[in-house]
Amino acid sequence: MTQTENTPEREKTALILAAAAQVLSRHGYAGATITRVAEEAGVSRGLLHYYFRNKEDMLAKVLRDNMGTGSEILDDIFRASSTAEHFAQRLTTVFRDMYRAKHEFFTLFMEGISISRQSETIMKQMSSMYKEFRFLLQKHIEAMRESGNIGPGMPARGIALLITGLLDGLGLQLLLIPDMEDDNELWKSLELGILTLVKGEVQPATADR
């Protein structure tokens, strides 16, 4: 089957995954019914059973789809970053922009963490995703170090672990306290924290942007 022939199927899959993500984000795992997803996607309930075996499978596939988006964004950030300063600034800006434009991206990860306590399927999915994200981050940091864009310091694996923790922790706080998003000092602190981790030295406070 050619790529052109595959396109309608890929588009339908993307539509259904996007609808499931919206419903899961809006109603949570408990309230995400097949009926609601079908209505959001504008398809029949029967068709959804072709894509998802059950609700666990639906959440796992939506999380996996989100992971793909996150990995592409991370690749773009590193491609556009020639220095540690550029990387810290770009990662902070993209994270803030994503929070503004795609709340469901963050909500779904927190939903996945919560459900993973009761579901081995979701636990495995979340574990796999975190490992992949940290490995990708580690790989890019190592490449920047090899190219001379950042100096020696903490092992890249440790930097990736701590940056992931920073982003997760801030994402959770933003979901609980949305008005934190307007605190520019918070975002400067995140940028400074990332820069300090990457360069392995304490950085002076940046000026207001």
PDB file of C-alpha atoms in Angstrom:
ATOM      1  CA  MET A   1       0.000   0.000   0.000  1.00  0.00           C
ATOM      2  CA  THR A   2       1.414   3.386  -0.976  1.00  0.00           C
ATOM      3  CA  GLN A   3       1.917   6.406   1.267  1.00  0.00           C
ATOM      4  CA  THR A   4      -0.882   8.234  -0.587  1.00  0.00           C
ATOM      5  CA  GLU A   5      -3.296   5.368   0.055  1.00  0.00           C
ATOM      6  CA  ASN A   6      -2.329   5.404   3.735  1.00  0.00           C
ATOM      7  CA  THR A   7      -3.013   9.126   4.160  1.00  0.00           C
ATOM      8  CA  PRO A   8      -6.807   8.962   4.807  1.00  0.00           C
ATOM      9  CA  GLU A   9      -6.295   6.255   7.438  1.00  0.00           C
ATOM     10  CA  ARG A  10      -3.566   8.279   9.154  1.00  0.00           C
ATOM     11  CA  GLU A  11      -5.796  11.340   9.126  1.00  0.00           C
ATOM     12  CA  LYS A  12      -8.683   9.409  10.656  1.00  0.00           C
ATOM     13  CA  THR A  13      -6.382   7.960  13.334  1.00  0.00           C
ATOM     14  CA  ALA A  14      -5.071  11.447  14.153  1.00  0.00           C
ATOM     15  CA  LEU A  15      -8.648  12.773  14.381  1.00  0.00           C
ATOM     16  CA  ILE A  16      -9.726  10.014  16.761  1.00  0.00           C
ATOM     17  CA  LEU A  17      -6.616  10.337  18.942  1.00  0.00           C
ATOM     18  CA  ALA A  18      -7.127  14.110  19.145  1.00  0.00           C
ATOM     19  CA  ALA A  19     -10.779  13.601  20.123  1.00  0.00           C
ATOM     20  CA  ALA A  20      -9.831  11.060  22.783  1.00  0.00           C
ATOM     21  CA  ALA A  21      -7.186  13.452  24.142  1.00  0.00           C
ATOM     22  CA  GLN A  22      -9.741  16.260  24.398  1.00  0.00           C
ATOM     23  CA  VAL A  23     -12.289  14.067  26.183  1.00  0.00           C
ATOM     24  CA  LEU A  24      -9.705  12.624  28.570  1.00  0.00           C
ATOM     25  CA  SER A  25      -8.407  16.100  29.353  1.00  0.00           C
ATOM     26  CA  ARG A  26     -11.886  17.574  29.821  1.00  0.00           C
ATOM     27  CA  HIS A  27     -13.595  14.747  31.730  1.00  0.00           C
ATOM     28  CA  GLY A  28     -10.724  12.717  33.165  1.00  0.00           C
ATOM     29  CA  TYR A  29     -10.253   8.978  32.808  1.00  0.00           C
ATOM     30  CA  ALA A  30     -13.418   8.125  34.767  1.00  0.00           C
ATOM     31  CA  GLY A  31     -15.592  10.356  32.583  1.00  0.00           C
ATOM     32  CA  ALA A  32     -14.017   9.511  29.224  1.00  0.00           C
ATOM     33  CA  THR A  33     -16.672   7.277  27.684  1.00  0.00           C
ATOM     34  CA  ILE A  34     -16.692   5.782  24.206  1.00  0.00           C
ATOM     35  CA  THR A  35     -19.853   7.776  23.490  1.00  0.00           C
ATOM     36  CA  ARG A  36     -18.179  11.072  24.336  1.00  0.00           C
ATOM     37  CA  VAL A  37     -15.110  10.275  22.235  1.00  0.00           C
ATOM     38  CA  ALA A  38     -17.277   9.199  19.287  1.00  0.00           C
ATOM     39  CA  GLU A  39     -19.279  12.429  19.500  1.00  0.00           C
ATOM     40  CA  GLU A  40     -16.110  14.528  19.735  1.00  0.00           C
ATOM     41  CA  ALA A  41     -14.599  12.782  16.694  1.00  0.00           C
ATOM     42  CA  GLY A  42     -17.851  12.645  14.729  1.00  0.00           C
ATOM     43  CA  VAL A  43     -17.631   8.886  14.191  1.00  0.00           C
ATOM     44  CA  SER A  44     -19.627   5.854  15.271  1.00  0.00           C
ATOM     45  CA  ARG A  45     -19.085   4.063  18.576  1.00  0.00           C
ATOM     46  CA  GLY A  46     -18.433   0.861  16.661  1.00  0.00           C
ATOM     47  CA  LEU A  47     -15.548   2.406  14.759  1.00  0.00           C
ATOM     48  CA  LEU A  48     -13.783   3.328  17.999  1.00  0.00           C
ATOM     49  CA  HIS A  49     -13.587  -0.335  18.997  1.00  0.00           C
ATOM     50  CA  TYR A  50     -11.423  -0.823  15.911  1.00  0.00           C
ATOM     51  CA  TYR A  51      -8.901   1.653  17.345  1.00  0.00           C
ATOM     52  CA  PHE A  52      -9.153   0.983  21.084  1.00  0.00           C
ATOM     53  CA  ARG A  53      -9.643  -2.356  22.837  1.00  0.00           C
ATOM     54  CA  ASN A  54     -10.779  -0.605  26.021  1.00  0.00           C
ATOM     55  CA  LYS A  55     -10.289   2.615  28.005  1.00  0.00           C
ATOM     56  CA  GLU A  56      -6.821   1.586  29.168  1.00  0.00           C
ATOM     57  CA  ASP A  57      -5.764   1.040  25.576  1.00  0.00           C
ATOM     58  CA  MET A  58      -7.256   4.428  24.619  1.00  0.00           C
ATOM     59  CA  LEU A  59      -5.316   6.297  27.300  1.00  0.00           C
ATOM     60  CA  ALA A  60      -2.107   4.403  26.485  1.00  0.00           C
ATOM     61  CA  LYS A  61      -2.355   5.280  22.778  1.00  0.00           C
ATOM     62  CA  VAL A  62      -3.165   8.927  23.486  1.00  0.00           C
ATOM     63  CA  LEU A  63      -0.181   9.145  25.832  1.00  0.00           C
ATOM     64  CA  ARG A  64       2.042   7.536  23.203  1.00  0.00           C
ATOM     65  CA  ASP A  65       0.810  10.052  20.616  1.00  0.00           C
ATOM     66  CA  ASN A  66       1.613  12.891  23.030  1.00  0.00           C
ATOM     67  CA  MET A  67       5.060  11.438  23.561  1.00  0.00           C
ATOM     68  CA  GLY A  68       5.706  11.579  19.816  1.00  0.00           C
ATOM     69  CA  THR A  69       4.754  15.249  19.773  1.00  0.00           C
ATOM     70  CA  GLY A  70       7.018  15.977  22.729  1.00  0.00           C
ATOM     71  CA  SER A  71       9.969  14.202  21.115  1.00  0.00           C
ATOM     72  CA  GLU A  72       9.563  16.175  17.883  1.00  0.00           C
ATOM     73  CA  ILE A  73       9.457  19.434  19.852  1.00  0.00           C
ATOM     74  CA  LEU A  74      12.613  18.480  21.765  1.00  0.00           C
ATOM     75  CA  ASP A  75      14.409  17.685  18.506  1.00  0.00           C
ATOM     76  CA  ASP A  76      13.412  21.102  17.138  1.00  0.00           C
ATOM     77  CA  ILE A  77      14.642  22.861  20.287  1.00  0.00           C
ATOM     78  CA  PHE A  78      18.095  21.317  20.044  1.00  0.00           C
ATOM     79  CA  ARG A  79      18.348  21.947  16.312  1.00  0.00           C
ATOM     80  CA  ALA A  80      17.701  25.644  16.992  1.00  0.00           C
ATOM     81  CA  SER A  81      20.114  25.836  19.965  1.00  0.00           C
ATOM     82  CA  SER A  82      23.758  26.674  19.306  1.00  0.00           C
ATOM     83  CA  THR A  83      24.666  27.361  22.948  1.00  0.00           C
ATOM     84  CA  ALA A  84      23.570  26.319  26.425  1.00  0.00           C
ATOM     85  CA  GLU A  85      21.970  29.758  26.831  1.00  0.00           C
ATOM     86  CA  HIS A  86      19.950  29.307  23.643  1.00  0.00           C
ATOM     87  CA  PHE A  87      18.834  25.860  24.767  1.00  0.00           C
ATOM     88  CA  ALA A  88      17.697  27.019  28.225  1.00  0.00           C
ATOM     89  CA  GLN A  89      15.853  30.010  26.772  1.00  0.00           C
ATOM     90  CA  ARG A  90      14.239  28.008  23.982  1.00  0.00           C
ATOM     91  CA  LEU A  91      13.137  25.119  26.214  1.00  0.00           C
ATOM     92  CA  THR A  92      11.594  27.537  28.718  1.00  0.00           C
ATOM     93  CA  THR A  93       9.797  29.503  25.984  1.00  0.00           C
ATOM     94  CA  VAL A  94       8.429  26.391  24.283  1.00  0.00           C
ATOM     95  CA  PHE A  95       7.277  24.914  27.603  1.00  0.00           C
ATOM     96  CA  ARG A  96       5.431  28.125  28.451  1.00  0.00           C
ATOM     97  CA  ASP A  97       3.888  28.393  24.985  1.00  0.00           C
ATOM     98  CA  MET A  98       2.732  24.772  25.147  1.00  0.00           C
ATOM     99  CA  TYR A  99       1.080  25.390  28.501  1.00  0.00           C
ATOM    100  CA  ARG A 100      -0.767  28.369  27.051  1.00  0.00           C
ATOM    101  CA  ALA A 101      -1.896  26.602  23.891  1.00  0.00           C
ATOM    102  CA  LYS A 102      -2.210  22.923  24.877  1.00  0.00           C
ATOM    103  CA  HIS A 103      -3.365  22.427  28.459  1.00  0.00           C
ATOM    104  CA  GLU A 104      -4.429  18.900  27.577  1.00  0.00           C
ATOM    105  CA  PHE A 105      -0.782  17.946  26.917  1.00  0.00           C
ATOM    106  CA  PHE A 106      -0.011  18.457  30.608  1.00  0.00           C
ATOM    107  CA  THR A 107      -3.344  17.235  31.932  1.00  0.00           C
ATOM    108  CA  LEU A 108      -2.995  13.913  30.128  1.00  0.00           C
ATOM    109  CA  PHE A 109       0.414  13.178  31.618  1.00  0.00           C
ATOM    110  CA  MET A 110      -0.877  13.853  35.115  1.00  0.00           C
ATOM    111  CA  GLU A 111      -3.905  11.659  34.356  1.00  0.00           C
ATOM    112  CA  GLY A 112      -1.550   8.936  33.187  1.00  0.00           C
ATOM    113  CA  ILE A 113       0.524   9.136  36.360  1.00  0.00           C
ATOM    114  CA  SER A 114      -2.627   8.878  38.480  1.00  0.00           C
ATOM    115  CA  ILE A 115      -4.112   5.927  36.576  1.00  0.00           C
ATOM    116  CA  SER A 116      -0.780   4.082  36.475  1.00  0.00           C
ATOM    117  CA  ARG A 117      -1.234   3.255  40.157  1.00  0.00           C
ATOM    118  CA  GLN A 118      -4.186   1.008  39.245  1.00  0.00           C
ATOM    119  CA  SER A 119      -3.200  -0.074  35.745  1.00  0.00           C
ATOM    120  CA  GLU A 120      -0.146  -2.127  34.811  1.00  0.00           C
ATOM    121  CA  THR A 121      -0.739  -1.218  31.159  1.00  0.00           C
ATOM    122  CA  ILE A 122      -0.565   2.521  31.860  1.00  0.00           C
ATOM    123  CA  MET A 123       2.333   2.037  34.286  1.00  0.00           C
ATOM    124  CA  LYS A 124       4.364   0.344  31.543  1.00  0.00           C
ATOM    125  CA  GLN A 125       3.396   3.043  29.039  1.00  0.00           C
ATOM    126  CA  MET A 126       4.350   5.901  31.367  1.00  0.00           C
ATOM    127  CA  SER A 127       7.622   4.207  32.348  1.00  0.00           C
ATOM    128  CA  SER A 128       8.537   3.656  28.708  1.00  0.00           C
ATOM    129  CA  MET A 129       7.706   7.240  27.801  1.00  0.00           C
ATOM    130  CA  TYR A 130       9.756   8.750  30.590  1.00  0.00           C
ATOM    131  CA  LYS A 131      12.751   6.572  29.717  1.00  0.00           C
ATOM    132  CA  GLU A 132      12.501   7.573  26.053  1.00  0.00           C
ATOM    133  CA  PHE A 133      12.200  11.281  26.840  1.00  0.00           C
ATOM    134  CA  ARG A 134      15.145  11.244  29.249  1.00  0.00           C
ATOM    135  CA  PHE A 135      17.262   9.237  26.807  1.00  0.00           C
ATOM    136  CA  LEU A 136      16.487  11.687  23.984  1.00  0.00           C
ATOM    137  CA  LEU A 137      17.332  14.639  26.231  1.00  0.00           C
ATOM    138  CA  GLN A 138      20.538  12.915  27.362  1.00  0.00           C
ATOM    139  CA  LYS A 139      21.544  12.170  23.775  1.00  0.00           C
ATOM    140  CA  HIS A 140      21.116  15.800  22.714  1.00  0.00           C
ATOM    141  CA  ILE A 141      23.041  17.099  25.746  1.00  0.00           C
ATOM    142  CA  GLU A 142      25.885  14.704  24.964  1.00  0.00           C
ATOM    143  CA  ALA A 143      25.906  15.926  21.352  1.00  0.00           C
ATOM    144  CA  MET A 144      26.101  19.566  22.505  1.00  0.00           C
ATOM    145  CA  ARG A 145      28.974  18.654  24.809  1.00  0.00           C
ATOM    146  CA  GLU A 146      30.849  16.834  22.038  1.00  0.00           C
ATOM    147  CA  SER A 147      30.412  19.816  19.713  1.00  0.00           C
ATOM    148  CA  GLY A 148      31.845  22.141  22.353  1.00  0.00           C
ATOM    149  CA  ASN A 149      28.646  24.115  22.861  1.00  0.00           C
ATOM    150  CA  ILE A 150      28.653  23.225  26.569  1.00  0.00           C
ATOM    151  CA  GLY A 151      31.566  22.349  28.829  1.00  0.00           C
ATOM    152  CA  PRO A 152      32.185  19.367  31.095  1.00  0.00           C
ATOM    153  CA  GLY A 153      30.129  19.064  34.223  1.00  0.00           C
ATOM    154  CA  MET A 154      27.447  16.782  35.589  1.00  0.00           C
ATOM    155  CA  PRO A 155      26.910  13.587  33.551  1.00  0.00           C
ATOM    156  CA  ALA A 156      24.365  14.101  30.772  1.00  0.00           C
ATOM    157  CA  ARG A 157      22.173  11.366  32.245  1.00  0.00           C
ATOM    158  CA  GLY A 158      21.888  13.256  35.533  1.00  0.00           C
ATOM    159  CA  ILE A 159      21.149  16.543  33.756  1.00  0.00           C
ATOM    160  CA  ALA A 160      18.377  14.879  31.739  1.00  0.00           C
ATOM    161  CA  LEU A 161      16.885  13.384  34.897  1.00  0.00           C
ATOM    162  CA  LEU A 162      16.835  16.717  36.738  1.00  0.00           C
ATOM    163  CA  ILE A 163      15.489  18.755  33.803  1.00  0.00           C
ATOM    164  CA  THR A 164      12.675  16.223  33.404  1.00  0.00           C
ATOM    165  CA  GLY A 165      11.905  16.632  37.104  1.00  0.00           C
ATOM    166  CA  LEU A 166      11.882  20.427  36.809  1.00  0.00           C
ATOM    167  CA  LEU A 167       9.455  20.383  33.888  1.00  0.00           C
ATOM    168  CA  ASP A 168       7.163  17.810  35.495  1.00  0.00           C
ATOM    169  CA  GLY A 169       7.109  19.618  38.826  1.00  0.00           C
ATOM    170  CA  LEU A 170       6.320  22.966  37.247  1.00  0.00           C
ATOM    171  CA  GLY A 171       3.682  21.410  34.984  1.00  0.00           C
ATOM    172  CA  LEU A 172       1.898  19.935  37.994  1.00  0.00           C
ATOM    173  CA  GLN A 173       1.996  23.244  39.871  1.00  0.00           C
ATOM    174  CA  LEU A 174       0.644  25.117  36.839  1.00  0.00           C
ATOM    175  CA  LEU A 175      -2.306  22.736  36.609  1.00  0.00           C
ATOM    176  CA  LEU A 176      -3.064  23.292  40.300  1.00  0.00           C
ATOM    177  CA  ILE A 177      -2.328  27.042  40.348  1.00  0.00           C
ATOM    178  CA  PRO A 178      -2.995  28.358  36.801  1.00  0.00           C
ATOM    179  CA  ASP A 179      -2.240  32.013  37.591  1.00  0.00           C
ATOM    180  CA  MET A 180       1.405  31.043  38.160  1.00  0.00           C
ATOM    181  CA  GLU A 181       1.718  31.244  34.377  1.00  0.00           C
ATOM    182  CA  ASP A 182       1.705  35.067  34.608  1.00  0.00           C
ATOM    183  CA  ASP A 183       4.700  35.113  36.973  1.00  0.00           C
ATOM    184  CA  ASN A 184       7.625  36.110  34.746  1.00  0.00           C
ATOM    185  CA  GLU A 185      10.056  35.600  37.625  1.00  0.00           C
ATOM    186  CA  LEU A 186       9.054  31.953  37.736  1.00  0.00           C
ATOM    187  CA  TRP A 187       9.961  31.484  34.067  1.00  0.00           C
ATOM    188  CA  LYS A 188      13.264  33.301  34.492  1.00  0.00           C
ATOM    189  CA  SER A 189      14.019  30.956  37.388  1.00  0.00           C
ATOM    190  CA  LEU A 190      13.225  27.906  35.257  1.00  0.00           C
ATOM    191  CA  GLU A 191      15.512  29.150  32.491  1.00  0.00           C
ATOM    192  CA  LEU A 192      18.277  29.852  34.993  1.00  0.00           C
ATOM    193  CA  GLY A 193      17.843  26.442  36.614  1.00  0.00           C
ATOM    194  CA  ILE A 194      18.115  24.646  33.256  1.00  0.00           C
ATOM    195  CA  LEU A 195      21.152  26.714  32.289  1.00  0.00           C
ATOM    196  CA  THR A 196      22.856  25.997  35.610  1.00  0.00           C
ATOM    197  CA  LEU A 197      22.290  22.260  35.178  1.00  0.00           C
ATOM    198  CA  VAL A 198      23.540  22.203  31.608  1.00  0.00           C
ATOM    199  CA  LYS A 199      26.646  24.313  32.213  1.00  0.00           C
ATOM    200  CA  GLY A 200      27.391  22.867  35.643  1.00  0.00           C
ATOM    201  CA  GLU A 201      28.034  26.246  37.206  1.00  0.00           C
ATOM    202  CA  VAL A 202      25.986  28.918  38.970  1.00  0.00           C
ATOM    203  CA  GLN A 203      24.782  31.527  36.506  1.00  0.00           C
ATOM    204  CA  PRO A 204      24.120  35.214  37.216  1.00  0.00           C
ATOM    205  CA  ALA A 205      20.476  36.288  37.116  1.00  0.00           C
ATOM    206  CA  THR A 206      19.349  37.309  33.628  1.00  0.00           C
ATOM    207  CA  ALA A 207      17.892  40.726  32.924  1.00  0.00           C
ATOM    208  CA  ASP A 208      14.175  41.201  32.347  1.00  0.00           C
ATOM    209  CA  ARG A 209      13.145  40.278  28.845  1.00  0.00           C
TER     210      ARG A 209
END
